[in-house]
Coordinates of C-alpha atoms in Angstrom, one line a residue:
X1 CA 73.2 155.2 76.8
X2 CA 74.0 152.8 79.1
X3 CA 72.4 149.1 80.4
X4 CA 71.9 148.6 84.0
X5 CA 72.9 144.9 85.0
X6 CA 71.0 143.5 87.7
X7 CA 72.2 140.6 89.9
X8 CA 70.7 139.1 93.0
X9 CA 72.4 138.6 96.4
X10 CA 74.3 141.0 98.8
X11 CA 77.4 143.0 97.3
X12 CA 77.8 146.8 95.6
X13 CA 76.0 146.5 92.4
X14 CA 77.9 146.3 89.3
X15 CA 78.5 149.2 87.3
X16 CA 76.2 149.9 84.2
X17 CA 77.5 149.1 80.4
X18 CA 77.8 152.2 78.5
X19 CA 77.8 151.6 74.9
X20 CA 79.9 154.1 73.9
X21 CA 82.5 155.8 76.8
X22 CA 83.8 158.9 76.3
X23 CA 87.8 159.2 75.1
X24 CA 89.8 160.5 77.8
X25 CA 91.9 162.1 75.3
X26 CA 92.4 162.6 71.3
X27 CA 93.3 159.4 68.9
X28 CA 97.3 158.9 68.3
X29 CA 97.4 158.6 64.6
X30 CA 100.9 157.0 64.3
X31 CA 99.6 153.3 65.7
X32 CA 100.4 150.4 63.0
X33 CA 100.0 147.3 64.8
X34 CA 96.5 145.8 65.9
X35 CA 97.6 144.6 69.6
X36 CA 99.2 148.3 70.1
X37 CA 95.9 150.2 68.7
X38 CA 93.7 148.0 71.0
X39 CA 95.5 148.4 74.1
X40 CA 95.7 152.4 72.9
X41 CA 92.2 152.6 72.4
X42 CA 91.0 150.9 75.5
X43 CA 93.1 153.1 77.6
X44 CA 91.6 156.2 75.9
X45 CA 88.5 154.9 76.8
X46 CA 88.8 154.0 80.7
X47 CA 88.4 149.6 79.3
X48 CA 90.2 147.0 81.0
X49 CA 89.4 143.8 79.8
X50 CA 86.7 142.9 81.8
X51 CA 84.7 145.6 81.3
X52 CA 85.6 145.7 77.4
X53 CA 84.1 141.8 77.7
X54 CA 80.6 142.9 79.6
X55 CA 80.1 145.6 76.9
X56 CA 80.4 143.1 74.1
X57 CA 78.7 139.9 76.4
X58 CA 75.6 142.8 76.6
X59 CA 75.7 143.0 72.9
X60 CA 75.5 139.1 72.1
X61 CA 79.2 138.4 71.4
X62 CA 81.1 135.7 73.2
X63 CA 84.8 136.6 73.1
X64 CA 86.3 135.5 76.6
X65 CA 88.3 137.9 78.7
X66 CA 91.5 136.1 78.8
X67 CA 91.2 136.5 74.5
X68 CA 91.0 140.0 74.9
X69 CA 94.0 140.5 77.2
X70 CA 96.3 138.1 74.5
X71 CA 94.7 140.5 71.7
X72 CA 95.9 143.2 74.0
X73 CA 99.4 141.5 74.7
X74 CA 99.6 140.3 71.2
X75 CA 100.0 137.1 71.7
X76 CA 97.2 136.0 70.0
X77 CA 95.1 137.9 67.2
X78 CA 91.5 137.4 65.7
X79 CA 91.3 134.9 62.9
X80 CA 87.9 133.4 62.8
X81 CA 84.4 134.8 61.7
X82 CA 83.1 135.6 65.3
X83 CA 86.2 137.3 66.5
X84 CA 86.3 139.4 63.3
X85 CA 82.6 140.3 64.2
X86 CA 83.9 141.4 67.7
X87 CA 86.4 143.4 66.7
X88 CA 84.1 145.4 64.9
X89 CA 82.0 145.6 67.5
X90 CA 84.6 147.0 69.5
X91 CA 85.4 149.7 66.7
X92 CA 81.6 150.7 66.9
X93 CA 82.1 151.1 70.9
X94 CA 84.6 153.3 70.5
X95 CA 83.3 155.2 67.4
X96 CA 86.3 154.3 65.3
X97 CA 86.1 154.3 61.3
X98 CA 85.2 151.2 59.8
X99 CA 87.9 148.5 59.6
X100 CA 90.3 151.2 62.0
X101 CA 91.5 147.6 64.2
X102 CA 90.6 145.5 61.6
X103 CA 92.8 146.8 59.0
X104 CA 96.0 146.2 61.3
X105 CA 95.6 142.7 61.5
X106 CA 98.0 141.9 58.9
X107 CA 97.8 140.1 55.6
X108 CA 98.0 136.3 54.7
X109 CA 95.7 134.2 56.7
X110 CA 92.2 132.9 55.8
X111 CA 89.3 133.3 58.1
X112 CA 88.3 130.4 59.8
X113 CA 85.1 129.1 61.3
X114 CA 83.3 130.3 57.8
X115 CA 79.8 128.2 58.0
X116 CA 78.8 127.1 54.5
X117 CA 75.8 124.9 54.0
X118 CA 76.2 121.9 51.9
X119 CA 80.0 122.0 51.7
X120 CA 82.2 119.3 52.7
X121 CA 84.8 120.4 55.5
X122 CA 87.7 119.7 52.8
X123 CA 86.1 121.9 50.2
X124 CA 85.4 124.5 52.8
X125 CA 88.9 124.6 54.0
X126 CA 90.0 125.4 50.0
X127 CA 86.8 128.1 50.0
X128 CA 88.1 129.5 53.1
X129 CA 91.0 131.8 51.7
X130 CA 88.7 133.0 48.8
X131 CA 85.7 134.2 51.2
X132 CA 85.1 137.9 52.4
X133 CA 85.1 138.6 56.2
X134 CA 81.5 139.3 56.2
X135 CA 80.5 136.4 54.4
X136 CA 78.4 134.8 57.5
X137 CA 76.5 138.4 57.5
X138 CA 76.0 138.1 53.6
X139 CA 72.2 136.8 52.4
X140 CA 71.9 133.5 51.7
X141 CA 71.8 134.4 47.4
X142 CA 74.9 136.5 47.8
X143 CA 77.1 133.8 49.6
X144 CA 75.8 131.1 46.6
X145 CA 76.9 133.7 44.1
X146 CA 80.4 134.1 46.1
X147 CA 80.8 130.4 46.1
X148 CA 80.1 129.6 42.7
X149 CA 82.4 132.5 41.5
X150 CA 85.3 130.9 43.6
X151 CA 84.6 127.5 42.6
X152 CA 84.1 128.7 38.6
X153 CA 86.9 130.8 38.5
X154 CA 89.6 129.7 41.2
X155 CA 89.2 126.4 41.9
X156 CA 88.3 124.7 39.0
X157 CA 90.5 127.1 36.9
X158 CA 87.8 128.4 34.6
X159 CA 88.6 127.1 31.1
X160 CA 86.6 124.2 29.5
X161 CA 89.7 121.7 29.8
X162 CA 89.8 122.0 33.5
X163 CA 86.2 121.8 34.6
X164 CA 86.1 118.7 32.3
X165 CA 89.4 117.4 34.4
X166 CA 88.1 118.4 37.4
X167 CA 84.9 116.5 36.7
X168 CA 86.5 113.0 35.2
X169 CA 89.2 113.4 38.5
X170 CA 86.6 112.7 41.3
X171 CA 86.3 109.3 39.6
X172 CA 89.6 107.3 39.5
X173 CA 90.0 104.0 37.6
X174 CA 93.7 104.3 36.8
X175 CA 96.1 101.7 38.1
X176 CA 99.1 103.2 39.7
X177 CA 102.5 101.7 38.5
X178 CA 104.6 104.6 40.4
X179 CA 106.3 102.4 42.6
X180 CA 108.0 100.8 40.0
X181 CA 110.5 103.9 39.8
X182 CA 113.0 104.7 41.9
X183 CA 112.0 107.5 43.8
X184 CA 108.7 106.7 43.1
X185 CA 105.9 108.2 45.7
X186 CA 104.8 104.7 46.9
X187 CA 107.0 102.1 47.8
X188 CA 106.7 98.7 46.7
X189 CA 106.7 97.3 50.3
X190 CA 105.7 93.4 50.4
X191 CA 103.5 94.2 53.7
X192 CA 101.5 96.8 52.3
X193 CA 97.9 96.1 52.0
X194 CA 97.2 96.3 48.1
X195 CA 94.6 98.9 47.4
X196 CA 91.8 99.2 44.6
X197 CA 94.1 101.1 42.3
X198 CA 97.1 98.8 42.6
X199 CA 97.9 96.6 39.6
X200 CA 97.4 93.0 39.7
X201 CA 100.9 90.9 40.2
X202 CA 101.3 89.4 36.6
X203 CA 100.6 92.9 35.1
X204 CA 102.8 94.4 37.8
X205 CA 105.5 92.1 36.9
X206 CA 105.2 92.8 32.8
X207 CA 105.2 96.5 33.2
X208 CA 108.5 96.3 35.7
X209 CA 109.9 94.5 32.8
X210 CA 109.3 96.7 30.1
X211 CA 110.3 99.7 32.5
X212 CA 114.0 97.6 32.8
X213 CA 113.9 97.4 29.2
X214 CA 113.2 101.1 28.5
X215 CA 115.6 102.5 31.3
X216 CA 118.5 100.3 31.9
X217 CA 121.8 100.9 30.8
X218 CA 122.5 97.6 28.9
X219 CA 119.7 95.6 27.4
X220 CA 119.6 92.0 28.4
X221 CA 121.3 89.4 26.2
X222 CA 119.1 88.9 23.2
X223 CA 117.0 91.8 23.2
X224 CA 117.5 94.7 21.0
X225 CA 116.2 98.4 21.2
X226 CA 115.8 101.8 19.8
X227 CA 116.1 104.8 22.4
X228 CA 115.6 104.6 26.2
X229 CA 113.3 106.9 28.8
X230 CA 114.6 108.9 31.0
X231 CA 113.2 109.6 34.3
X232 CA 110.5 111.6 33.2
X233 CA 109.2 110.2 30.2
X234 CA 109.2 106.6 32.3
X235 CA 107.1 108.4 34.4
X236 CA 104.5 109.7 31.6
X237 CA 104.5 105.9 30.2
X238 CA 103.7 104.4 33.3
X239 CA 101.1 107.0 33.8
X240 CA 99.7 106.7 29.9
X241 CA 99.5 102.6 30.4
X242 CA 98.3 102.5 33.8
X243 CA 95.1 104.8 32.6
X244 CA 94.5 102.2 29.5
X245 CA 95.0 98.7 32.0
X246 CA 92.3 100.7 34.2
X247 CA 90.1 101.4 31.4
X248 CA 90.1 97.8 30.4
X249 CA 89.5 96.7 34.2
X250 CA 86.7 99.5 35.3
X251 CA 83.3 98.2 35.2
X252 CA 80.4 99.0 32.2
X253 CA 78.5 99.9 34.5
X254 CA 80.1 102.7 36.4
X255 CA 80.6 106.1 35.8
X256 CA 83.8 105.3 34.0
X257 CA 82.1 102.6 31.8
X258 CA 85.2 100.4 31.3
X259 CA 85.5 97.1 29.6
X260 CA 85.0 94.9 32.7
X261 CA 88.0 92.8 32.2
X262 CA 88.6 90.6 35.3
X263 CA 91.9 91.6 36.9
X264 CA 93.9 87.9 36.2
X265 CA 92.9 88.6 32.7
X266 CA 94.7 92.0 32.3
X267 CA 98.4 91.3 30.6
X268 CA 100.3 93.0 27.8
X269 CA 99.6 90.2 25.6
X270 CA 95.9 91.7 25.0
X271 CA 97.8 95.0 23.2
X272 CA 98.9 92.6 20.1
X273 CA 95.0 92.6 19.2
X274 CA 93.8 96.0 17.1
X275 CA 90.3 95.2 18.0
X276 CA 91.2 96.4 21.6
X277 CA 93.0 99.4 20.4
X278 CA 90.2 100.5 18.3
X279 CA 87.6 100.4 21.6
X280 CA 90.4 102.3 23.7
X281 CA 90.7 105.2 21.5
X282 CA 86.9 105.5 21.1
X283 CA 86.4 105.1 24.6
X284 CA 88.5 108.0 25.3
X285 CA 86.9 110.1 22.3
X286 CA 83.5 109.2 23.8
X287 CA 84.7 110.5 27.2
X288 CA 86.0 114.2 25.9
X289 CA 83.8 114.5 23.0
X290 CA 86.5 114.5 20.3
X291 CA 90.0 113.0 19.6
X292 CA 93.5 114.7 20.4
X293 CA 96.9 114.1 19.9
X294 CA 97.1 112.3 23.1
X295 CA 95.4 109.1 21.4
X296 CA 97.5 109.2 18.4
X297 CA 100.7 109.3 20.5
X298 CA 99.2 106.2 22.4
X299 CA 98.9 104.1 18.9
X300 CA 102.8 105.5 18.3
X301 CA 103.3 103.9 21.6
X302 CA 101.6 100.4 20.5
X303 CA 103.8 100.7 17.1
X304 CA 107.0 101.2 18.8
X305 CA 106.2 97.9 21.3
X306 CA 105.5 95.7 18.2
X307 CA 108.3 97.2 15.9
X308 CA 110.1 94.9 14.3
X309 CA 113.6 94.1 15.8
X310 CA 113.6 96.4 18.5
X311 CA 110.1 96.4 19.8
X312 CA 109.8 95.5 23.8
X313 CA 106.5 93.3 23.1
X314 CA 107.7 91.9 19.7
X315 CA 110.8 90.1 21.6
X316 CA 108.4 88.6 24.3
X317 CA 106.3 85.4 22.5
X318 CA 106.3 83.8 25.7
X319 CA 103.3 86.2 26.5
X320 CA 100.8 85.1 24.0
X321 CA 100.2 82.1 26.0
X322 CA 98.4 84.8 28.7
X323 CA 96.3 86.1 26.4
X324 CA 92.4 85.0 26.4
X325 CA 89.3 85.8 24.3
X326 CA 87.4 89.2 25.3
X327 CA 83.9 89.4 24.5
X328 CA 83.2 91.4 21.3
X329 CA 87.0 91.9 20.8
X330 CA 88.9 88.8 20.5
X331 CA 87.6 85.5 19.7
X332 CA 88.9 81.8 20.0
X333 CA 90.4 82.1 16.6
X334 CA 92.1 85.6 17.5
X335 CA 93.9 83.7 20.3
X336 CA 94.8 80.7 18.4
X337 CA 95.9 83.2 15.7
X338 CA 98.5 85.2 18.0
X339 CA 99.5 81.7 19.7
X340 CA 100.2 80.3 16.4
X341 CA 102.3 83.3 14.8
X342 CA 103.3 85.8 17.7
X343 CA 105.4 87.8 15.0
X344 CA 102.5 88.2 12.7
X345 CA 100.3 89.4 15.4
X346 CA 102.7 92.3 16.2
X347 CA 103.4 93.1 12.7
X348 CA 99.5 93.5 12.0
X349 CA 99.1 95.5 15.4
X350 CA 102.2 97.5 14.8
X351 CA 100.7 98.2 10.5
X352 CA 97.2 98.8 12.2
X353 CA 98.5 101.8 15.0
X354 CA 100.2 103.8 12.1
X355 CA 97.6 104.0 10.2
X356 CA 95.1 104.6 13.2
X357 CA 97.3 107.4 14.1
X358 CA 97.2 109.4 10.8
X359 CA 93.5 109.2 10.6
X360 CA 93.3 110.3 14.3
X361 CA 96.1 113.3 13.7
X362 CA 93.7 114.5 11.1
X363 CA 90.7 115.3 13.1
X364 CA 92.9 115.8 16.7
X365 CA 91.5 119.1 18.4
X366 CA 93.2 121.1 20.8
X367 CA 91.7 120.7 24.3
X368 CA 93.6 122.6 26.4
X369 CA 95.0 126.2 25.2
X370 CA 98.1 126.9 26.7
X371 CA 97.7 130.0 26.7
X372 CA 94.5 130.5 28.0
X373 CA 95.1 130.6 31.8
X374 CA 97.4 133.4 31.4
X375 CA 96.3 135.5 28.7
X376 CA 95.9 138.7 30.9
X377 CA 99.6 138.3 31.3
X378 CA 100.3 137.8 27.8
X379 CA 98.2 140.7 26.4
X380 CA 100.1 143.2 28.4
X381 CA 102.3 145.2 27.3
X382 CA 105.1 144.0 29.6
X383 CA 104.1 140.4 30.3
X384 CA 107.1 139.9 33.0
X385 CA 106.1 143.3 34.4
X386 CA 102.6 142.0 35.2
X387 CA 103.4 138.4 36.3
X388 CA 105.8 140.1 38.5
X389 CA 102.8 141.5 40.2
X390 CA 101.6 138.1 41.8
X391 CA 105.3 138.4 43.7
X392 CA 104.6 141.9 45.1
X393 CA 101.3 140.7 46.6
X394 CA 102.7 137.5 48.1
X395 CA 105.1 140.2 50.0
X396 CA 102.2 142.2 50.5
X397 CA 100.0 139.7 51.9
X398 CA 103.0 137.8 53.7
X399 CA 101.4 136.9 57.6
X400 CA 103.6 137.7 60.7
X401 CA 106.7 135.2 61.1
X402 CA 106.5 135.7 65.0
X403 CA 103.1 134.8 65.1
X404 CA 102.8 132.2 62.6
X405 CA 105.9 130.8 61.2
X406 CA 105.1 128.3 58.9
X407 CA 102.8 130.6 57.0
X408 CA 105.3 132.8 56.7
X409 CA 107.9 130.3 55.5
X410 CA 105.4 128.9 53.0
X411 CA 105.1 132.6 51.5
X412 CA 108.6 133.2 51.1
X413 CA 109.0 129.7 49.5
X414 CA 106.1 130.9 47.0
X415 CA 108.0 134.4 46.3
X416 CA 111.5 132.5 45.4
X417 CA 109.4 129.9 43.5
X418 CA 108.2 132.8 41.4
X419 CA 111.1 134.8 41.5
X420 CA 113.3 132.2 40.3
X421 CA 110.8 131.1 37.8
X422 CA 111.1 134.4 36.0
X423 CA 114.4 134.8 36.2
X424 CA 115.6 131.3 34.8
X425 CA 112.8 130.1 32.3
X426 CA 113.4 126.6 33.3
X427 CA 111.1 123.5 32.8
X428 CA 109.5 122.9 36.2
X429 CA 112.2 119.3 36.6
X430 CA 114.9 121.4 36.7
X431 CA 113.9 124.3 38.8
X432 CA 112.2 121.4 41.7
X433 CA 115.2 119.3 41.4
X434 CA 117.8 122.2 42.0
X435 CA 120.3 121.5 44.9
X436 CA 121.5 123.9 47.0
X437 CA 124.8 125.2 48.4
X438 CA 125.0 127.8 50.9
X439 CA 127.4 130.8 51.3
X440 CA 130.9 129.2 52.1
X441 CA 129.6 125.5 51.1
X442 CA 131.9 124.1 48.7
X443 CA 130.0 123.2 45.2
X444 CA 129.1 120.0 43.9
X445 CA 131.4 119.3 41.1
X446 CA 130.0 119.4 37.7
X447 CA 130.5 115.9 36.8
X448 CA 128.4 114.5 39.8
X449 CA 125.7 116.9 38.8
X450 CA 125.8 115.6 35.6
X451 CA 125.5 111.7 36.6
X452 CA 122.9 113.4 39.1
X453 CA 121.0 115.3 36.3
X454 CA 120.3 118.2 38.6
X455 CA 121.6 121.7 38.4
X456 CA 122.6 123.6 41.6
X457 CA 122.0 127.4 43.7
X458 CA 125.2 128.1 45.0
X459 CA 127.3 131.4 45.9
X460 CA 129.8 132.7 43.8
X461 CA 132.6 134.4 45.4
X462 CA 134.4 135.6 42.4
X463 CA 131.2 137.5 41.3
X464 CA 129.9 137.6 44.7
X465 CA 126.4 136.7 43.6
X466 CA 124.0 133.6 44.1
X467 CA 124.2 131.4 40.5
X468 CA 123.0 128.9 38.9
X469 CA 124.4 125.8 37.5
X470 CA 122.9 123.1 35.4
X471 CA 124.8 120.9 33.2
X472 CA 123.0 120.2 29.7
X473 CA 122.8 116.5 30.4
X474 CA 120.2 117.8 33.1
X475 CA 118.0 119.3 30.5
X476 CA 115.2 117.7 28.3
X477 CA 116.7 119.2 25.3
X478 CA 120.2 118.6 26.4
X479 CA 121.1 117.8 22.6
X480 CA 119.7 120.9 21.7
X481 CA 122.1 123.6 19.6
X482 CA 121.3 126.4 22.4
X483 CA 123.7 124.4 24.7
X484 CA 126.3 123.2 22.1
X485 CA 127.0 120.2 24.5
X486 CA 127.7 122.8 27.2
X487 CA 126.5 123.6 30.8
X488 CA 123.9 126.4 31.8
X489 CA 125.1 128.9 34.2
X490 CA 123.2 132.0 35.1
X491 CA 124.3 134.8 38.1
X492 CA 121.1 135.6 39.4
X493 CA 120.1 139.4 39.8
X494 CA 120.2 141.2 43.2
X495 CA 117.0 143.1 42.0
X496 CA 113.9 143.6 44.7
X497 CA 115.6 142.3 47.5
X498 CA 116.3 138.8 46.2
X499 CA 119.1 138.0 47.7
X500 CA 117.7 138.8 51.2
X501 CA 114.9 136.7 50.4
X502 CA 117.1 133.6 49.5
X503 CA 119.2 134.1 52.7
X504 CA 116.1 134.5 54.6
X505 CA 114.7 131.1 53.5
X506 CA 117.9 129.4 53.7
X507 CA 118.9 130.9 57.3
X508 CA 115.3 130.6 58.8
X509 CA 112.1 129.3 56.7
X510 CA 113.6 126.6 55.0
X511 CA 114.4 124.8 58.3
X512 CA 110.6 125.8 59.6
X513 CA 109.1 123.9 56.5
X514 CA 111.3 120.8 56.7
X515 CA 110.5 120.6 60.7
X516 CA 113.6 118.1 61.4
X517 CA 113.0 116.2 58.5
X518 CA 115.8 114.7 56.7
X519 CA 116.9 117.7 54.2
X520 CA 116.9 116.1 50.7
X521 CA 119.3 118.9 49.9
X522 CA 116.7 120.6 47.0
X523 CA 116.3 124.0 47.1
X524 CA 112.2 123.7 47.3
X525 CA 111.3 121.6 50.2
X526 CA 107.7 120.9 51.1
X527 CA 105.9 121.5 54.1
X528 CA 106.6 118.5 56.5
X529 CA 103.8 117.1 58.3
X530 CA 103.3 114.1 60.3
X531 CA 102.0 112.3 57.2
X532 CA 105.0 113.4 54.7
X533 CA 107.1 111.0 53.6
X534 CA 109.7 112.9 51.6
X535 CA 110.2 116.3 51.8
X536 CA 111.2 116.8 48.1
X537 CA 108.4 118.0 45.6
X538 CA 107.2 115.2 42.9
X539 CA 106.1 116.6 39.4
X540 CA 102.5 116.6 40.7
X541 CA 103.0 118.4 44.4
X542 CA 105.3 121.2 42.5
X543 CA 102.6 121.6 40.1
X544 CA 99.8 122.0 42.9
X545 CA 102.0 124.2 44.6
X546 CA 102.4 126.9 42.1
X547 CA 99.0 126.8 41.5
X548 CA 98.0 127.3 44.7
X549 CA 100.0 130.5 44.8
X550 CA 98.0 131.6 41.8
X551 CA 94.9 130.9 43.2
X552 CA 95.9 132.7 46.3
X553 CA 98.1 135.7 45.5
X554 CA 97.2 135.9 41.1
X555 CA 93.9 135.6 40.5
X556 CA 92.2 138.9 41.7
X557 CA 89.0 138.4 43.8
X558 CA 86.5 141.2 43.8
X559 CA 85.1 140.0 46.8
X560 CA 88.1 140.3 48.8
X561 CA 90.4 142.4 47.0
X562 CA 93.3 140.1 47.0
X563 CA 95.0 139.0 44.3
X564 CA 97.0 140.6 41.8
X565 CA 95.6 140.2 38.3
X566 CA 91.9 140.4 36.9
X567 CA 91.0 137.2 34.6
X568 CA 93.9 135.3 35.1
X569 CA 93.3 131.7 35.9
X570 CA 95.3 129.0 37.8
X571 CA 98.1 127.1 35.9
X572 CA 101.3 125.7 36.6
X573 CA 104.9 126.6 36.3
X574 CA 105.6 125.6 33.0
X575 CA 103.3 129.0 31.9
X576 CA 106.1 131.0 33.0
X577 CA 108.1 130.2 29.6
X578 CA 105.1 131.4 27.9
X579 CA 105.4 134.8 29.8
X580 CA 108.9 134.9 29.2
X581 CA 109.2 134.1 25.4
X582 CA 106.2 136.6 24.8
X583 CA 107.6 139.6 26.7
X584 CA 111.0 139.3 24.9
X585 CA 108.9 139.2 21.7
X586 CA 106.9 142.0 22.2
X587 CA 110.0 144.0 23.1
X588 CA 112.4 142.8 20.6
X589 CA 110.4 140.8 17.8
X590 CA 113.2 138.3 17.8
X591 CA 112.6 134.7 18.0
X592 CA 116.1 133.7 18.4
X593 CA 116.1 135.7 21.5
X594 CA 113.2 134.5 23.0
X595 CA 114.5 131.1 22.6
X596 CA 117.8 132.0 24.8
X597 CA 115.0 133.0 27.7
X598 CA 113.9 129.5 28.0
X599 CA 116.8 127.5 26.6
X600 CA 115.5 126.5 23.7
X601 CA 115.2 126.8 19.7
X602 CA 113.5 129.6 17.8
X603 CA 111.5 127.1 16.1
X604 CA 110.5 125.8 19.4
X605 CA 109.2 129.2 20.2
X606 CA 107.5 129.6 17.5
X607 CA 105.6 126.7 17.3
X608 CA 105.1 126.4 21.1
X609 CA 105.8 129.0 23.5
X610 CA 105.6 132.6 22.1
X611 CA 102.2 134.6 21.4
X612 CA 103.1 136.9 19.1
X613 CA 100.1 138.2 17.4
X614 CA 99.8 140.4 14.2
X615 CA 99.0 143.6 16.2
X616 CA 102.3 143.0 18.3
X617 CA 104.4 143.1 15.2
X618 CA 102.8 145.9 13.9
X619 CA 103.2 147.8 17.1
X620 CA 106.9 146.8 17.2
X621 CA 107.5 148.1 13.4
X622 CA 105.2 151.3 14.0
X623 CA 108.0 152.4 16.9
X624 CA 110.6 152.2 14.7
X625 CA 108.8 154.2 11.9
X626 CA 107.5 156.8 14.7
X627 CA 110.7 157.8 15.3
X628 CA 111.1 159.7 11.6
X629 CA 107.9 161.7 12.6
X630 CA 108.7 162.5 16.2
X631 CA 112.4 163.9 14.7
X632 CA 110.9 166.1 11.9
X633 CA 108.5 166.8 14.9

């Protein structure tokens, strides 16, 4: 079939467009790459970029001649929806099997240019990776079904807790005190314009005093304390108190439905009011629908702050003058009583907080099941083998590093995150803060690492391998019997090309991620962009990077065929510890051996990590008993 193209004016008339040109010879079956296959088919059918462009234009496609030339020369590749549609038209023109050219494009890239009605650009970018290539050609009903599935099963996590968290996260209210910590994500620049979530100046100073009291090496003269906060604990307390004061400030008429106190009324002196604590824990219960351990732990914090002799609030009677009445909660008489006897007021709230904490502990429910997100992995006979499928999927979908160097570098980083997580079983902090020394570089001394409270990945010449060395002081449970005050050291196995990928990451990909930014010295670095401030990961950004890896490579998507494990839900790095502990329990039945994999104790594994069900125990015992029958059979 041919299409006659007419034109006005003199000159030779154009050739007719042939819908299916005849092949000049048989197809060669050993071609792999897209550019090579396209060039071979164009040559085999006598097409040039000009004639192919004309044929595509006659069918309604808008691909330019220069684009076709670039595809043929392997300087560009089809990536958006319209380009992929043109590739399908080329396959039809040459009577090729469906997907003959498209399957050679290579994995690891989301299709751009997908039109999704009623979806904001930011969400469209998140959805793009998880949509099928032919999304635009599907019916509106099916498009809606796909988008709803991706939202519920991949982006929001699928569990009731993640749906709750996703809903409340859209309405921020907490004050941010993270700039008070050394290495915080925001610097306390005097020239910075205050934002809606910056605390009042007076409240910020009070928080800074509390932080200094709980983290400094020596307390100020006249003050006493029991215990100190490490960096992670301090960060957590800043966040929790920021949530509380944010709730006190938030407008009652808004979505948050806070207390609505003026900014200049916010002070730590409010925390000596039992009525205010009752309002806060009941406010949290109304939002969530039930009490959790979180509320009881906040009340225990109140008790600690007001404890006789060592509580910071107990030792700050000067704050009493800052307390003012709060309608319905703190009366004028309450204010006068507090100012008259600060010590008695602290003792009252101390006793009240301890009593309330016990009451809440009796009715507290678990909102987040730690095993739910990785249940398909934990239920497998070999949980580690099941989780390893995600790393295989990453390598399978890795983009071409010559055309997409940054995307390939991100894939290698994701691969190594999961591989090192599976080999080491570390908590998130120890993994993301892991320093690195390349082959031939001198190791950081143990005392220096102990001072930094960080570990190091380095090459061990004696053993001929990459080792991870972490002083016990860097661990959350440094005083555990597991360590006995000795450092952690593990020689990584060179399995599954692990050493090759470590060398490639350090030699090529890590520099591409840094993009010329100062090297922070840690093994895992973020993708540095123009708006980036620190190439090193924070607790939140490392969690998000791991979660994104699971969303892209871990969760099986029936609409695209991508993803390794059906039923998996998005999760962070801490879930790997559940996988390791459960794997060893299923193989050995020993909580002690399971604790070795995650640097903890058998009791901790039994209480928090191992999912060892009665059927798993029965199956393990049956393996031993069945040998008797097998031997006699």
